[in-house]
Amino acid sequence: MTQTDAESTSNIAGIILAAGSASRMGQPKLLLPWKGETLIRQAARIALEAGLSPVMVVTGSYATEITGALSGLDVQVVFNPDWQTGQSTSVRAGIQALPGDTRAVLFLLGDQPFVTPELIRKLVKTYRQTRPVILAPYVGEKRSNPVLFDRSVFGELCQLHGDAGARSIFGKYPPAAMQWPDERLLLDIDTPEDYARLVNQQ
């Protein structure tokens, strides 16, 4: 990564939400193999390669296994003891663990293997140029993840309750759209059938 790349992502953190039980999958989906590594390790490695700093992984269910899968990577693991009460607690745990000088954060999901360093860098560059409160990638008219949040809404994110994810504030702060051409960004994994389709996309 060049010095320009490093400067463009400085003070922009990444939080990977990895606390759920993946009940529809019937097994810890983030530990499934994908191109020679687990899905969660790939997500963390891509975030690091893109220059996000720090990169945090919020764990809950399967915390020991997910932490083990991240061995050797320069990530900070944040355990959420309240993960069973909903995604809002993982959002809060991640936000509260951020350094004080964090200007924005990208929330990433571990089950989107077609997120690339290029996508993340473009999101950060677009944010620095236009300073939206929230910025999301769109494939055509379909919004996807990861989504970037300015620090001005960190307080509101910490006030979420239950299974309300960060997107629950989109009504108040409609995300600015950044177009992305790769339709595979819309793929995520919730069921064994999703994983089978994903493997066929390699």
CSV table of C-alpha atoms in Angstrom, one decimal:
chain,number,residue,atom,x,y,z
A,1,MET,CA,0.0,0.0,0.0
A,2,THR,CA,1.4,3.4,-0.9
A,3,GLN,CA,1.7,6.3,1.4
A,4,THR,CA,-1.2,8.0,-0.3
A,5,ASP,CA,-3.4,4.9,0.4
A,6,ALA,CA,-2.4,4.9,4.0
A,7,GLU,CA,-3.2,8.6,4.4
A,8,SER,CA,-6.6,8.2,2.7
A,9,THR,CA,-7.7,5.6,5.3
A,10,SER,CA,-6.1,7.1,8.4
A,11,ASN,CA,-8.5,7.5,11.3
A,12,ILE,CA,-11.1,5.4,9.5
A,13,ALA,CA,-11.8,2.2,11.5
A,14,GLY,CA,-13.4,-1.1,10.5
A,15,ILE,CA,-15.7,-3.0,12.7
A,16,ILE,CA,-16.6,-6.6,11.6
A,17,LEU,CA,-19.8,-7.9,13.2
A,18,ALA,CA,-19.2,-11.5,14.0
A,19,ALA,CA,-21.2,-12.3,17.1
A,20,GLY,CA,-24.3,-14.0,15.7
A,21,SER,CA,-25.1,-17.7,16.0
A,22,ALA,CA,-25.9,-18.2,12.3
A,23,SER,CA,-28.9,-20.2,13.3
A,24,ARG,CA,-30.2,-20.4,9.7
A,25,MET,CA,-26.9,-21.9,8.6
A,26,GLY,CA,-26.9,-24.5,11.4
A,27,GLN,CA,-23.1,-24.0,11.9
A,28,PRO,CA,-20.7,-21.1,12.4
A,29,LYS,CA,-20.9,-19.7,8.9
A,30,LEU,CA,-17.9,-17.3,9.4
A,31,LEU,CA,-15.7,-20.4,9.9
A,32,LEU,CA,-16.7,-21.9,6.5
A,33,PRO,CA,-13.8,-22.2,4.0
A,34,TRP,CA,-13.5,-19.8,1.1
A,35,LYS,CA,-10.5,-19.8,-1.2
A,36,GLY,CA,-8.2,-21.4,1.3
A,37,GLU,CA,-9.1,-19.5,4.4
A,38,THR,CA,-12.2,-18.9,6.6
A,39,LEU,CA,-14.7,-16.3,5.7
A,40,ILE,CA,-14.0,-14.3,8.8
A,41,ARG,CA,-10.2,-14.3,8.2
A,42,GLN,CA,-10.7,-13.1,4.7
A,43,ALA,CA,-13.0,-10.3,5.8
A,44,ALA,CA,-10.4,-9.2,8.4
A,45,ARG,CA,-7.5,-9.5,6.0
A,46,ILE,CA,-9.3,-7.4,3.3
A,47,ALA,CA,-10.1,-4.7,5.9
A,48,LEU,CA,-6.4,-4.6,6.9
A,49,GLU,CA,-5.2,-4.6,3.3
A,50,ALA,CA,-7.5,-1.7,2.5
A,51,GLY,CA,-5.7,0.3,5.3
A,52,LEU,CA,-8.6,0.6,7.8
A,53,SER,CA,-7.2,1.2,11.3
A,54,PRO,CA,-8.0,-0.2,13.7
A,55,VAL,CA,-9.8,-3.2,12.5
A,56,MET,CA,-12.0,-4.7,15.2
A,57,VAL,CA,-13.9,-8.0,15.2
A,58,VAL,CA,-16.9,-8.1,17.6
A,59,THR,CA,-17.5,-11.7,18.7
A,60,GLY,CA,-20.1,-13.4,20.8
A,61,SER,CA,-21.3,-16.9,19.8
A,62,TYR,CA,-18.3,-19.1,18.8
A,63,ALA,CA,-16.0,-16.4,20.2
A,64,THR,CA,-13.1,-18.8,20.8
A,65,GLU,CA,-13.2,-20.4,17.4
A,66,ILE,CA,-13.5,-17.0,15.6
A,67,THR,CA,-10.6,-15.6,17.6
A,68,GLY,CA,-8.5,-18.6,16.7
A,69,ALA,CA,-9.3,-18.1,13.0
A,70,LEU,CA,-7.9,-14.6,13.2
A,71,SER,CA,-4.5,-15.7,14.7
A,72,GLY,CA,-1.6,-13.7,13.4
A,73,LEU,CA,-3.7,-10.8,12.0
A,74,ASP,CA,-3.4,-7.3,13.5
A,75,VAL,CA,-7.0,-7.0,14.6
A,76,GLN,CA,-8.5,-6.2,17.9
A,77,VAL,CA,-11.1,-8.7,19.1
A,78,VAL,CA,-13.9,-7.3,21.2
A,79,PHE,CA,-16.1,-9.8,23.0
A,80,ASN,CA,-19.8,-8.8,23.3
A,81,PRO,CA,-21.2,-10.6,26.4
A,82,ASP,CA,-24.7,-9.4,25.5
A,83,TRP,CA,-24.7,-10.7,21.9
A,84,GLN,CA,-27.8,-12.8,22.4
A,85,THR,CA,-29.9,-9.7,23.0
A,86,GLY,CA,-29.4,-8.4,19.5
A,87,GLN,CA,-27.1,-6.8,16.9
A,88,SER,CA,-27.4,-3.4,18.6
A,89,THR,CA,-25.2,-4.6,21.4
A,90,SER,CA,-22.4,-5.6,19.0
A,91,VAL,CA,-22.7,-2.2,17.2
A,92,ARG,CA,-22.3,-0.5,20.6
A,93,ALA,CA,-19.4,-2.7,21.8
A,94,GLY,CA,-17.5,-1.9,18.6
A,95,ILE,CA,-18.1,1.8,18.8
A,96,GLN,CA,-17.2,2.1,22.4
A,97,ALA,CA,-13.9,0.3,21.8
A,98,LEU,CA,-12.8,2.8,19.1
A,99,PRO,CA,-9.9,5.2,19.6
A,100,GLY,CA,-11.0,8.8,20.4
A,101,ASP,CA,-9.6,10.2,17.2
A,102,THR,CA,-11.6,7.9,14.9
A,103,ARG,CA,-13.3,10.1,12.2
A,104,ALA,CA,-15.5,7.4,10.7
A,105,VAL,CA,-16.2,3.7,10.8
A,106,LEU,CA,-17.0,1.1,8.2
A,107,PHE,CA,-19.3,-1.7,9.5
A,108,LEU,CA,-18.4,-4.9,7.7
A,109,LEU,CA,-20.1,-8.3,7.6
A,110,GLY,CA,-18.0,-11.5,7.6
A,111,ASP,CA,-20.3,-13.2,5.0
A,112,GLN,CA,-19.6,-10.9,2.1
A,113,PRO,CA,-16.6,-12.4,0.4
A,114,PHE,CA,-16.8,-10.1,-2.7
A,115,VAL,CA,-15.9,-7.0,-0.6
A,116,THR,CA,-12.5,-5.9,-1.9
A,117,PRO,CA,-9.8,-3.5,-0.8
A,118,GLU,CA,-10.7,-1.4,-3.8
A,119,LEU,CA,-14.3,-1.0,-2.7
A,120,ILE,CA,-13.3,0.0,0.8
A,121,ARG,CA,-10.7,2.5,-0.5
A,122,LYS,CA,-13.3,4.0,-2.8
A,123,LEU,CA,-15.8,4.4,0.0
A,124,VAL,CA,-13.2,6.1,2.2
A,125,LYS,CA,-12.1,8.4,-0.7
A,126,THR,CA,-15.7,9.3,-1.5
A,127,TYR,CA,-16.4,10.0,2.2
A,128,ARG,CA,-13.3,12.3,2.5
A,129,GLN,CA,-14.4,14.2,-0.6
A,130,THR,CA,-18.1,14.6,0.2
A,131,ARG,CA,-18.4,14.1,4.0
A,132,PRO,CA,-21.8,12.4,4.1
A,133,VAL,CA,-23.1,11.3,7.5
A,134,ILE,CA,-23.6,7.8,6.1
A,135,LEU,CA,-22.3,6.3,2.9
A,136,ALA,CA,-23.3,3.0,1.3
A,137,PRO,CA,-22.3,1.2,-1.9
A,138,TYR,CA,-25.1,0.6,-4.3
A,139,VAL,CA,-25.3,-1.9,-7.2
A,140,GLY,CA,-27.8,-0.2,-9.4
A,141,GLU,CA,-30.6,0.7,-7.1
A,142,LYS,CA,-29.8,-2.0,-4.5
A,143,ARG,CA,-28.0,-0.9,-1.3
A,144,SER,CA,-25.3,-3.2,0.0
A,145,ASN,CA,-22.6,-3.3,2.7
A,146,PRO,CA,-20.2,-2.3,4.0
A,147,VAL,CA,-21.6,1.0,5.2
A,148,LEU,CA,-19.6,4.0,6.5
A,149,PHE,CA,-20.7,6.1,9.4
A,150,ASP,CA,-19.3,9.5,10.3
A,151,ARG,CA,-18.4,10.0,14.0
A,152,SER,CA,-21.2,12.5,14.3
A,153,VAL,CA,-23.7,9.6,14.6
A,154,PHE,CA,-21.6,7.4,17.0
A,155,GLY,CA,-23.7,8.5,19.9
A,156,GLU,CA,-26.9,7.6,18.2
A,157,LEU,CA,-25.5,4.2,17.2
A,158,CYS,CA,-24.8,3.5,20.9
A,159,GLN,CA,-28.4,4.2,21.8
A,160,LEU,CA,-29.8,1.4,19.6
A,161,HIS,CA,-31.6,-1.4,21.4
A,162,GLY,CA,-32.5,-5.0,20.6
A,163,ASP,CA,-31.9,-6.4,17.2
A,164,ALA,CA,-31.8,-3.0,15.6
A,165,GLY,CA,-28.7,-2.8,13.5
A,166,ALA,CA,-26.9,0.4,12.4
A,167,ARG,CA,-29.2,0.7,9.4
A,168,SER,CA,-32.1,1.5,11.7
A,169,ILE,CA,-31.0,5.2,11.6
A,170,PHE,CA,-31.2,5.3,7.8
A,171,GLY,CA,-34.6,6.9,8.1
A,172,LYS,CA,-33.1,9.9,9.8
A,173,TYR,CA,-29.9,9.9,7.8
A,174,PRO,CA,-30.5,8.5,4.3
A,175,PRO,CA,-27.2,7.0,3.1
A,176,ALA,CA,-25.4,8.7,0.3
A,177,ALA,CA,-25.0,6.3,-2.6
A,178,MET,CA,-21.7,5.2,-4.1
A,179,GLN,CA,-22.2,3.1,-7.2
A,180,TRP,CA,-20.3,-0.2,-7.5
A,181,PRO,CA,-20.3,-2.3,-10.7
A,182,ASP,CA,-19.9,-5.8,-9.3
A,183,GLU,CA,-23.3,-7.5,-8.6
A,184,ARG,CA,-21.6,-10.2,-6.5
A,185,LEU,CA,-21.4,-7.6,-3.7
A,186,LEU,CA,-25.0,-8.3,-3.1
A,187,LEU,CA,-24.3,-11.9,-2.2
A,188,ASP,CA,-24.2,-12.9,1.4
A,189,ILE,CA,-24.6,-16.2,3.3
A,190,ASP,CA,-27.5,-17.1,5.5
A,191,THR,CA,-28.3,-20.7,4.5
A,192,PRO,CA,-26.5,-23.8,3.2
A,193,GLU,CA,-28.0,-23.0,-0.2
A,194,ASP,CA,-26.5,-19.5,-0.1
A,195,TYR,CA,-23.1,-21.0,0.6
A,196,ALA,CA,-23.5,-23.5,-2.3
A,197,ARG,CA,-24.3,-20.7,-4.7
A,198,LEU,CA,-21.3,-18.8,-3.3
A,199,VAL,CA,-18.9,-21.6,-4.0
A,200,ASN,CA,-20.2,-21.8,-7.5
A,201,GLN,CA,-19.2,-18.1,-7.9
A,202,GLN,CA,-15.5,-18.7,-7.3
